Amino acid sequence: MNRNSPSIRSLALATLLAMLALAQSACSDDPLKLGDVENYTVKRDTVWKAGSPIIVRGTMRVEKGATLRIEAGTRVQFATDAQLVVGKETTANLRVEGTAENPVIFESRSKEGWSGIRLMKTGNNTLIKHLQIKGGGDNSSPALGIAKLSFAVEGLEISASRGLGLSIARVEPGASLSNLSLESENHPLAISPGVLGLLPANLDIKTGKGRGIQISGGMAKAERLDFKYKDYYISGPVSLNASHLNMGPNVTFHCEPKSSIIVGEEFPTIFTCRKCVFTSTAKEKKQGQWAGLQLKENTQPSSVIENCTVEAGGGYGANAGLAIIKVNGILVKNSLFQFNRGAGIGCQGCNIHSEGNRFFENTNNRVAQL
């Protein structure tokens, strides 16, 4: 048999071309057709380009190390209750590459809104740059929920969210936040304390129901921490440690049961607090509805609390609205302490400067030893 016959050569060539095509298919982007996408899982690298809107229905997932890359100017429309979930089972990536001139837009396809984006197990190729999220999130989920922030978020705009706006559970090296504009009917921003040091100075938040930034229990460590927004909601013991910790003016901390605000627990902290209110989330204020404000031994003597209100604290064994522990020289001036279980101001191994303070309906209406 002639090995070089035309038929043999043609068969070999066809086989080679088929193998090349198969190899190219294995290495190319996921063959996801643009248009309607319903309950689809991206398992290979995929690129969405600007052009006709991409419509997502149901739950779209990105899994198995794949990267969904979305180019500048791309518009994605989500049907009612649709959502994008990245890395639920295995590590995956979402790479949003918008620009200030041509942002990527995620928007609702209906008046009912959609369920938002979940970034769960994300890899080192994840990035969010100039993304607009419109109408995402509901009562049980945020417009953008990040389980672990280890990447850059720049130029994020969330608007018309029915639930939480941006939610971040924890941070890891590589995390950064810049140019955020967040609007929602619930808390525009819900974070763990570790995120506080990353918040940009130009953070813009708006809420339709008067709710502000929600902070879960945990610890923050930073060179500087500034609390300047109108309302913070505290949902657990929050430990704040910073070389310079500043609160106010005209800031209110709404504290849920069992929550507390602890200053100077880990390293030296100069605490400056002016014209702030520390209160419970209950409408009717009573003694012991939350644990209270606590200044620990690393709070520096130059710290100042002035023209503040501390009320409804002293619960859960704290026994004071303001507890100062092993710190000398702190100035507490012209502040109101009311409806606290135990003392309005409680001291343990400390000596403070108390000037012009008022006490009303505390168990003990004075500065007392704990």
C-alpha positions as a LaTeX table, in Angstrom:
\begin{tabular}{lrrr}
\hline
Residue & $x$ (\AA) & $y$ (\AA) & $z$ (\AA) \\
\hline
Met1 & 0.00 & 0.00 & 0.00 \\
Asn2 & 1.33 & 3.46 & $-0.93$ \\
Arg3 & 1.72 & 5.47 & 2.31 \\
Asn4 & 1.92 & 8.68 & 0.30 \\
Ser5 & $-1.32$ & 8.21 & $-1.62$ \\
Pro6 & $-3.61$ & 11.27 & $-1.85$ \\
Ser7 & $-6.29$ & 9.62 & 0.28 \\
Ile8 & $-3.86$ & 8.87 & 3.10 \\
Arg9 & $-2.42$ & 12.37 & 2.97 \\
Ser10 & $-5.91$ & 13.90 & 2.98 \\
Leu11 & $-6.95$ & 11.79 & 5.97 \\
Ala12 & $-3.81$ & 12.73 & 7.87 \\
Leu13 & $-4.32$ & 16.40 & 7.10 \\
Ala14 & $-7.95$ & 16.26 & 8.20 \\
Thr15 & $-6.96$ & 14.53 & 11.44 \\
Leu16 & $-4.27$ & 17.13 & 12.12 \\
Leu17 & $-6.67$ & 20.00 & 11.49 \\
Ala18 & $-9.25$ & 18.43 & 13.80 \\
Met19 & $-6.66$ & 18.04 & 16.56 \\
Leu20 & $-5.56$ & 21.66 & 16.15 \\
Ala21 & $-9.15$ & 22.85 & 16.30 \\
Leu22 & $-9.76$ & 20.78 & 19.43 \\
Ala23 & $-6.64$ & 22.19 & 21.08 \\
Gln24 & $-7.60$ & 25.71 & 20.14 \\
Ser25 & $-11.08$ & 25.16 & 21.57 \\
Ala26 & $-9.63$ & 23.88 & 24.83 \\
Cys27 & $-7.43$ & 26.96 & 25.19 \\
Ser28 & $-9.85$ & 29.60 & 23.96 \\
Asp29 & $-12.41$ & 31.64 & 25.83 \\
Asp30 & $-15.54$ & 29.86 & 27.03 \\
Pro31 & $-17.89$ & 29.64 & 24.01 \\
Leu32 & $-20.62$ & 31.59 & 25.81 \\
Lys33 & $-22.91$ & 33.24 & 23.33 \\
Leu34 & $-23.89$ & 36.77 & 24.10 \\
Gly35 & $-27.55$ & 37.57 & 24.42 \\
Asp36 & $-29.80$ & 35.67 & 26.85 \\
Val37 & $-27.88$ & 33.70 & 29.49 \\
Glu38 & $-29.89$ & 31.52 & 31.86 \\
Asn39 & $-28.53$ & 29.48 & 34.80 \\
Tyr40 & $-25.14$ & 29.21 & 33.13 \\
Thr41 & $-21.80$ & 28.25 & 34.72 \\
Val42 & $-18.61$ & 29.70 & 33.24 \\
Lys43 & $-15.84$ & 27.11 & 33.57 \\
Arg44 & $-13.24$ & 28.59 & 31.21 \\
Asp45 & $-11.92$ & 32.08 & 30.64 \\
Thr46 & $-14.58$ & 34.25 & 29.05 \\
Val47 & $-14.59$ & 37.80 & 27.71 \\
Trp48 & $-17.68$ & 39.98 & 27.43 \\
Lys49 & $-17.27$ & 42.86 & 25.02 \\
Ala50 & $-19.21$ & 46.07 & 24.53 \\
Gly51 & $-22.06$ & 45.81 & 22.05 \\
Ser52 & $-25.57$ & 44.46 & 22.42 \\
Pro53 & $-26.68$ & 44.14 & 26.06 \\
Ile54 & $-26.09$ & 40.79 & 27.74 \\
Ile55 & $-29.21$ & 39.52 & 29.51 \\
Val56 & $-28.77$ & 37.28 & 32.57 \\
Arg57 & $-31.64$ & 35.17 & 33.88 \\
Gly58 & $-31.53$ & 32.96 & 36.95 \\
Thr59 & $-28.13$ & 32.35 & 38.55 \\
Met60 & $-24.96$ & 32.76 & 36.55 \\
Arg61 & $-21.86$ & 31.23 & 38.13 \\
Val62 & $-18.12$ & 31.45 & 37.54 \\
Glu63 & $-16.20$ & 28.39 & 38.80 \\
Lys64 & $-13.13$ & 26.14 & 38.40 \\
Gly65 & $-10.48$ & 28.85 & 38.18 \\
Ala66 & $-12.14$ & 30.63 & 35.29 \\
Thr67 & $-12.01$ & 34.39 & 34.79 \\
Leu68 & $-15.00$ & 36.32 & 33.52 \\
Arg69 & $-13.49$ & 39.47 & 32.02 \\
Ile70 & $-15.81$ & 42.33 & 31.16 \\
Glu71 & $-14.48$ & 45.06 & 28.90 \\
Ala72 & $-15.16$ & 48.78 & 29.17 \\
Gly73 & $-18.55$ & 49.91 & 27.92 \\
Thr74 & $-20.24$ & 46.53 & 28.38 \\
Arg75 & $-23.85$ & 46.63 & 29.56 \\
Val76 & $-25.33$ & 43.64 & 31.42 \\
Gln77 & $-29.05$ & 43.46 & 32.20 \\
Phe78 & $-30.33$ & 41.17 & 34.97 \\
Ala79 & $-33.86$ & 39.77 & 35.01 \\
Thr80 & $-35.93$ & 39.77 & 38.21 \\
Asp81 & $-34.11$ & 37.88 & 41.00 \\
Ala82 & $-31.16$ & 37.06 & 38.72 \\
Gln83 & $-27.68$ & 37.04 & 40.25 \\
Leu84 & $-24.01$ & 36.58 & 39.45 \\
Val85 & $-22.08$ & 34.29 & 41.82 \\
Val86 & $-18.30$ & 33.98 & 41.55 \\
Gly87 & $-16.45$ & 31.16 & 43.30 \\
Lys88 & $-19.17$ & 29.49 & 45.31 \\
Glu89 & $-17.63$ & 26.01 & 45.01 \\
Thr90 & $-14.10$ & 26.65 & 43.68 \\
Thr91 & $-11.86$ & 29.69 & 43.24 \\
Ala92 & $-12.76$ & 31.89 & 40.26 \\
Asn93 & $-12.30$ & 35.48 & 39.10 \\
Leu94 & $-14.37$ & 38.46 & 38.02 \\
Arg95 & $-12.40$ & 41.12 & 36.19 \\
Val96 & $-14.33$ & 44.32 & 35.47 \\
Glu97 & $-12.25$ & 46.61 & 33.26 \\
Gly98 & $-14.37$ & 49.73 & 32.92 \\
Thr99 & $-13.02$ & 53.25 & 32.54 \\
Ala100 & $-14.27$ & 56.60 & 33.80 \\
Glu101 & $-15.44$ & 57.41 & 30.28 \\
Asn102 & $-16.84$ & 53.93 & 29.52 \\
Pro103 & $-17.90$ & 52.18 & 32.74 \\
Val104 & $-19.27$ & 48.66 & 32.85 \\
Ile105 & $-22.98$ & 48.78 & 33.74 \\
Phe106 & $-24.94$ & 46.08 & 35.60 \\
Glu107 & $-28.60$ & 47.05 & 35.65 \\
Ser108 & $-32.07$ & 45.69 & 36.29 \\
Arg109 & $-34.23$ & 44.60 & 33.40 \\
Ser110 & $-37.43$ & 45.19 & 35.38 \\
Lys111 & $-38.84$ & 47.42 & 38.11 \\
Glu112 & $-38.59$ & 44.56 & 40.62 \\
Gly113 & $-34.79$ & 44.66 & 40.62 \\
Trp114 & $-32.31$ & 41.78 & 40.77 \\
Ser115 & $-30.42$ & 39.94 & 43.49 \\
Gly116 & $-26.91$ & 41.31 & 43.04 \\
Ile117 & $-23.36$ & 39.99 & 42.81 \\
Arg118 & $-21.62$ & 37.55 & 45.19 \\
Leu119 & $-17.84$ & 37.33 & 45.18 \\
Met120 & $-17.03$ & 34.36 & 47.38 \\
Lys121 & $-13.80$ & 32.45 & 46.64 \\
Thr122 & $-11.94$ & 34.88 & 44.40 \\
Gly123 & $-8.48$ & 34.48 & 42.90 \\
Asn124 & $-5.66$ & 36.95 & 42.28 \\
Asn125 & $-7.01$ & 37.92 & 38.84 \\
Thr126 & $-10.09$ & 39.60 & 40.31 \\
Leu127 & $-10.49$ & 43.36 & 39.82 \\
Ile128 & $-13.37$ & 45.84 & 39.88 \\
Lys129 & $-12.75$ & 49.08 & 38.06 \\
His130 & $-15.42$ & 51.63 & 37.11 \\
Leu131 & $-18.52$ & 49.52 & 37.62 \\
Gln132 & $-22.06$ & 50.87 & 37.96 \\
Ile133 & $-24.59$ & 48.59 & 39.71 \\
Lys134 & $-28.18$ & 49.75 & 39.33 \\
Gly135 & $-31.14$ & 48.23 & 41.17 \\
Gly136 & $-29.21$ & 45.26 & 42.58 \\
Gly137 & $-29.72$ & 43.69 & 46.00 \\
Asp138 & $-32.80$ & 42.83 & 48.04 \\
Asn139 & $-33.85$ & 42.28 & 51.65 \\
Ser140 & $-31.59$ & 39.25 & 52.02 \\
Ser141 & $-28.61$ & 40.13 & 49.83 \\
Pro142 & $-26.44$ & 43.14 & 48.95 \\
Ala143 & $-25.96$ & 44.70 & 45.56 \\
Leu144 & $-22.30$ & 43.63 & 45.81 \\
Gly145 & $-21.24$ & 41.15 & 48.47 \\
Ile146 & $-17.53$ & 40.42 & 48.92 \\
Ala147 & $-16.57$ & 37.57 & 51.25 \\
Lys148 & $-12.84$ & 38.32 & 51.12 \\
Leu149 & $-11.48$ & 41.59 & 49.76 \\
Ser150 & $-7.95$ & 40.96 & 48.47 \\
Phe151 & $-8.13$ & 43.03 & 45.28 \\
Ala152 & $-8.71$ & 46.61 & 44.13 \\
Val153 & $-12.15$ & 48.19 & 43.92 \\
Glu154 & $-12.00$ & 51.53 & 42.12 \\
Gly155 & $-14.79$ & 53.71 & 40.80 \\
Leu156 & $-17.70$ & 51.64 & 42.13 \\
Glu157 & $-21.14$ & 53.24 & 41.93 \\
Ile158 & $-24.18$ & 51.51 & 43.46 \\
Ser159 & $-27.60$ & 53.12 & 43.05 \\
Ala160 & $-31.25$ & 52.25 & 43.71 \\
Ser161 & $-30.40$ & 49.16 & 45.76 \\
Arg162 & $-33.36$ & 47.72 & 47.68 \\
Gly163 & $-31.11$ & 45.99 & 50.21 \\
Leu164 & $-27.57$ & 46.54 & 51.40 \\
Gly165 & $-25.29$ & 48.37 & 49.01 \\
Leu166 & $-21.72$ & 47.10 & 49.39 \\
Ser167 & $-20.96$ & 44.34 & 51.91 \\
Ile168 & $-17.40$ & 43.27 & 52.81 \\
Ala169 & $-16.87$ & 40.47 & 55.32 \\
Arg170 & $-13.08$ & 40.64 & 55.70 \\
Val171 & $-9.92$ & 42.03 & 54.13 \\
Glu172 & $-6.60$ & 40.48 & 53.15 \\
Pro173 & $-3.34$ & 41.83 & 51.67 \\
Gly174 & $-3.83$ & 43.45 & 48.28 \\
Ala175 & $-7.14$ & 45.09 & 49.17 \\
Ser176 & $-7.85$ & 48.70 & 48.25 \\
Leu177 & $-10.94$ & 50.91 & 47.94 \\
Ser178 & $-11.21$ & 54.20 & 46.07 \\
Asn179 & $-13.89$ & 56.45 & 44.55 \\
Leu180 & $-16.99$ & 54.78 & 46.01 \\
Ser181 & $-20.53$ & 56.14 & 45.62 \\
Leu182 & $-23.12$ & 54.00 & 47.41 \\
Glu183 & $-26.89$ & 54.46 & 47.58 \\
Ser184 & $-29.44$ & 52.01 & 48.99 \\
Glu185 & $-32.69$ & 51.79 & 50.91 \\
Asn186 & $-30.88$ & 49.85 & 53.64 \\
His187 & $-27.28$ & 50.33 & 54.81 \\
Pro188 & $-25.25$ & 51.58 & 51.85 \\
Leu189 & $-22.16$ & 49.98 & 53.37 \\
Ala190 & $-21.89$ & 46.93 & 55.67 \\
Ile191 & $-18.36$ & 45.99 & 56.74 \\
Ser192 & $-16.19$ & 44.28 & 59.29 \\
Pro193 & $-13.98$ & 46.61 & 61.37 \\
Gly194 & $-10.90$ & 45.62 & 59.37 \\
Val195 & $-12.29$ & 47.49 & 56.37 \\
Leu196 & $-12.44$ & 50.83 & 58.22 \\
Gly197 & $-8.81$ & 51.69 & 57.51 \\
Leu198 & $-9.38$ & 51.27 & 53.76 \\
Leu199 & $-12.33$ & 53.63 & 53.40 \\
Pro200 & $-11.47$ & 56.52 & 51.08 \\
Ala201 & $-11.75$ & 60.11 & 52.27 \\
Asn202 & $-14.16$ & 60.89 & 49.42 \\
Leu203 & $-16.60$ & 58.08 & 50.25 \\
Asp204 & $-20.11$ & 59.12 & 49.16 \\
Ile205 & $-23.04$ & 57.33 & 50.80 \\
Lys206 & $-26.78$ & 57.92 & 50.58 \\
Thr207 & $-29.69$ & 56.02 & 52.08 \\
Gly208 & $-33.42$ & 56.36 & 51.65 \\
Lys209 & $-34.30$ & 55.25 & 55.20 \\
Gly210 & $-31.72$ & 57.18 & 57.18 \\
Arg211 & $-29.47$ & 54.20 & 57.77 \\
Gly212 & $-25.72$ & 54.64 & 57.66 \\
Ile213 & $-22.67$ & 52.40 & 57.79 \\
Gln214 & $-23.13$ & 49.02 & 59.49 \\
Ile215 & $-20.12$ & 47.58 & 61.33 \\
Ser216 & $-20.04$ & 43.98 & 62.54 \\
Gly217 & $-18.06$ & 42.73 & 65.52 \\
Gly218 & $-14.29$ & 42.46 & 65.21 \\
Met219 & $-11.06$ & 44.43 & 65.41 \\
Ala220 & $-9.65$ & 47.36 & 63.42 \\
Lys221 & $-5.95$ & 48.23 & 63.36 \\
Ala222 & $-4.79$ & 51.25 & 61.39 \\
Glu223 & $-2.54$ & 54.28 & 61.58 \\
Arg224 & $-5.59$ & 56.53 & 61.50 \\
Leu225 & $-9.33$ & 55.98 & 61.79 \\
Asp226 & $-11.87$ & 58.75 & 61.19 \\
Phe227 & $-15.58$ & 58.44 & 61.93 \\
Lys228 & $-17.25$ & 61.41 & 60.27 \\
Tyr229 & $-20.46$ & 60.10 & 58.69 \\
Lys230 & $-23.77$ & 60.84 & 60.33 \\
Asp231 & $-24.80$ & 57.34 & 61.44 \\
Tyr232 & $-22.97$ & 54.11 & 62.27 \\
Tyr233 & $-24.74$ & 50.91 & 63.32 \\
Ile234 & $-22.73$ & 48.60 & 65.57 \\
Ser235 & $-23.73$ & 44.93 & 65.61 \\
Gly236 & $-21.15$ & 43.35 & 67.92 \\
Pro237 & $-18.07$ & 44.10 & 70.05 \\
Val238 & $-15.93$ & 46.45 & 67.93 \\
Ser239 & $-12.30$ & 47.02 & 68.95 \\
Leu240 & $-10.72$ & 50.18 & 67.50 \\
Asn241 & $-6.95$ & 50.59 & 67.56 \\
Ala242 & $-5.22$ & 53.46 & 65.76 \\
Ser243 & $-2.47$ & 55.93 & 66.46 \\
His244 & $-5.12$ & 58.59 & 65.88 \\
Leu245 & $-8.78$ & 57.69 & 66.36 \\
Asn246 & $-11.16$ & 60.56 & 65.64 \\
Met247 & $-14.94$ & 60.62 & 66.03 \\
Gly248 & $-17.26$ & 63.48 & 65.16 \\
Pro249 & $-18.55$ & 66.04 & 65.12 \\
Asn250 & $-22.28$ & 65.27 & 64.86 \\
Val251 & $-21.93$ & 61.50 & 64.57 \\
Thr252 & $-24.29$ & 58.94 & 66.14 \\
Phe253 & $-23.40$ & 55.33 & 66.96 \\
His254 & $-26.48$ & 53.09 & 67.13 \\
Cys255 & $-25.52$ & 49.98 & 69.10 \\
Glu256 & $-27.38$ & 46.67 & 69.04 \\
Pro257 & $-27.71$ & 44.43 & 72.13 \\
Lys258 & $-24.44$ & 42.83 & 73.27 \\
Ser259 & $-22.42$ & 45.30 & 71.22 \\
Ser260 & $-19.67$ & 47.53 & 72.57 \\
Ile261 & $-17.12$ & 50.02 & 71.31 \\
Ile262 & $-13.65$ & 49.30 & 72.71 \\
Val263 & $-10.76$ & 51.77 & 72.30 \\
Gly264 & $-7.03$ & 51.13 & 72.77 \\
Glu265 & $-7.16$ & 47.40 & 73.36 \\
Glu266 & $-4.13$ & 46.40 & 71.27 \\
Phe267 & $-1.77$ & 49.37 & 70.85 \\
Pro268 & $-1.42$ & 53.08 & 71.81 \\
Thr269 & $-4.43$ & 55.07 & 70.64 \\
Ile270 & $-5.06$ & 58.81 & 70.92 \\
Phe271 & $-8.85$ & 59.06 & 71.06 \\
Thr272 & $-10.53$ & 62.36 & 70.17 \\
Cys273 & $-14.32$ & 62.36 & 70.35 \\
Arg274 & $-16.42$ & 65.51 & 70.04 \\
Lys275 & $-20.18$ & 65.98 & 69.64 \\
Cys276 & $-20.97$ & 62.28 & 69.30 \\
Val277 & $-23.92$ & 60.22 & 70.56 \\
Phe278 & $-23.49$ & 56.62 & 71.70 \\
Thr279 & $-26.88$ & 54.98 & 72.08 \\
Ser280 & $-28.87$ & 51.78 & 71.63 \\
Thr281 & $-30.95$ & 50.88 & 68.60 \\
Ala282 & $-34.11$ & 50.75 & 70.73 \\
Lys283 & $-36.67$ & 53.53 & 70.32 \\
Glu284 & $-37.33$ & 53.68 & 74.06 \\
Lys285 & $-34.04$ & 54.07 & 75.92 \\
Lys286 & $-33.50$ & 51.94 & 79.02 \\
Gln287 & $-30.55$ & 50.95 & 81.15 \\
Gly288 & $-28.28$ & 48.21 & 79.85 \\
Gln289 & $-29.49$ & 47.90 & 76.26 \\
Trp290 & $-25.89$ & 47.61 & 75.06 \\
Ala291 & $-22.53$ & 47.15 & 76.78 \\
Gly292 & $-21.18$ & 50.69 & 76.42 \\
Leu293 & $-18.06$ & 52.62 & 75.46 \\
Gln294 & $-14.87$ & 51.17 & 76.93 \\
Leu295 & $-11.42$ & 52.78 & 77.01 \\
Lys296 & $-8.68$ & 50.19 & 77.63 \\
Glu297 & $-5.13$ & 50.58 & 78.96 \\
Asn298 & $-3.56$ & 51.57 & 75.62 \\
Thr299 & $-5.77$ & 54.64 & 75.32 \\
Gln300 & $-3.40$ & 57.61 & 75.64 \\
Pro301 & $-3.72$ & 60.23 & 78.43 \\
Ser302 & $-4.10$ & 63.02 & 75.85 \\
Ser303 & $-7.44$ & 61.55 & 74.74 \\
Val304 & $-10.53$ & 63.77 & 74.94 \\
Ile305 & $-14.28$ & 63.13 & 75.13 \\
Glu306 & $-16.19$ & 66.40 & 74.87 \\
Asn307 & $-19.83$ & 67.40 & 74.34 \\
Cys308 & $-20.91$ & 63.79 & 73.87 \\
Thr309 & $-23.88$ & 61.69 & 75.00 \\
Val310 & $-23.57$ & 58.11 & 76.26 \\
Glu311 & $-26.89$ & 56.44 & 77.01 \\
Ala312 & $-28.59$ & 53.07 & 77.57 \\
Gly313 & $-25.26$ & 51.32 & 78.09 \\
Gly314 & $-23.72$ & 49.35 & 80.93 \\
Gly315 & $-25.36$ & 46.06 & 80.06 \\
Tyr316 & $-23.88$ & 42.57 & 79.75 \\
Gly317 & $-21.61$ & 42.97 & 82.76 \\
Ala318 & $-20.02$ & 46.28 & 81.75 \\
Asn319 & $-21.73$ & 48.23 & 84.57 \\
Ala320 & $-20.99$ & 51.68 & 83.12 \\
Gly321 & $-21.98$ & 53.74 & 80.13 \\
Leu322 & $-18.34$ & 54.81 & 79.80 \\
Ala323 & $-15.81$ & 52.42 & 81.34 \\
Ile324 & $-12.20$ & 53.63 & 81.66 \\
Ile325 & $-9.72$ & 50.91 & 82.57 \\
Lys326 & $-6.15$ & 51.54 & 83.76 \\
Val327 & $-5.79$ & 54.92 & 82.04 \\
Asn328 & $-4.84$ & 58.19 & 83.71 \\
Gly329 & $-5.30$ & 61.76 & 82.56 \\
Ile330 & $-8.16$ & 61.44 & 80.07 \\
Leu331 & $-10.39$ & 64.52 & 79.82 \\
Val332 & $-14.16$ & 63.93 & 79.86 \\
Lys333 & $-15.91$ & 67.27 & 79.52 \\
Asn334 & $-19.42$ & 68.71 & 79.14 \\
Ser335 & $-20.95$ & 65.33 & 78.29 \\
Leu336 & $-24.28$ & 63.71 & 79.19 \\
Phe337 & $-24.54$ & 60.23 & 80.70 \\
Gln338 & $-28.08$ & 58.91 & 81.00 \\
Phe339 & $-30.05$ & 55.66 & 81.33 \\
Asn340 & $-26.89$ & 53.62 & 81.93 \\
Arg341 & $-26.79$ & 50.51 & 84.09 \\
Gly342 & $-24.21$ & 50.97 & 86.81 \\
Ala343 & $-22.22$ & 54.20 & 86.72 \\
Gly344 & $-22.45$ & 56.91 & 84.12 \\
Ile345 & $-18.65$ & 56.88 & 84.13 \\
Gly346 & $-16.89$ & 53.88 & 85.65 \\
Cys347 & $-13.17$ & 53.77 & 86.47 \\
Gln348 & $-10.92$ & 50.82 & 87.18 \\
Gly349 & $-7.41$ & 51.74 & 88.27 \\
Cys350 & $-7.64$ & 55.15 & 86.63 \\
Asn351 & $-7.69$ & 58.85 & 87.37 \\
Ile352 & $-9.55$ & 61.09 & 84.92 \\
His353 & $-10.35$ & 64.77 & 84.52 \\
Ser354 & $-14.13$ & 65.17 & 84.68 \\
Glu355 & $-15.45$ & 68.68 & 83.95 \\
Gly356 & $-19.02$ & 69.89 & 83.53 \\
Asn357 & $-20.55$ & 66.46 & 82.93 \\
Arg358 & $-24.22$ & 65.71 & 83.58 \\
Phe359 & $-25.74$ & 62.48 & 84.90 \\
Phe360 & $-29.38$ & 61.45 & 84.58 \\
Glu361 & $-31.18$ & 58.23 & 85.55 \\
Asn362 & $-28.10$ & 56.03 & 85.71 \\
Thr363 & $-27.96$ & 53.41 & 88.45 \\
Asn364 & $-25.12$ & 55.47 & 89.90 \\
Asn365 & $-25.20$ & 59.14 & 88.88 \\
Arg366 & $-21.51$ & 59.92 & 89.29 \\
Val367 & $-17.99$ & 58.84 & 88.45 \\
Ala368 & $-17.59$ & 55.54 & 90.28 \\
Gln369 & $-15.01$ & 52.82 & 90.73 \\
Leu370 & $-15.75$ & 49.57 & 88.93 \\
\hline
\end{tabular}
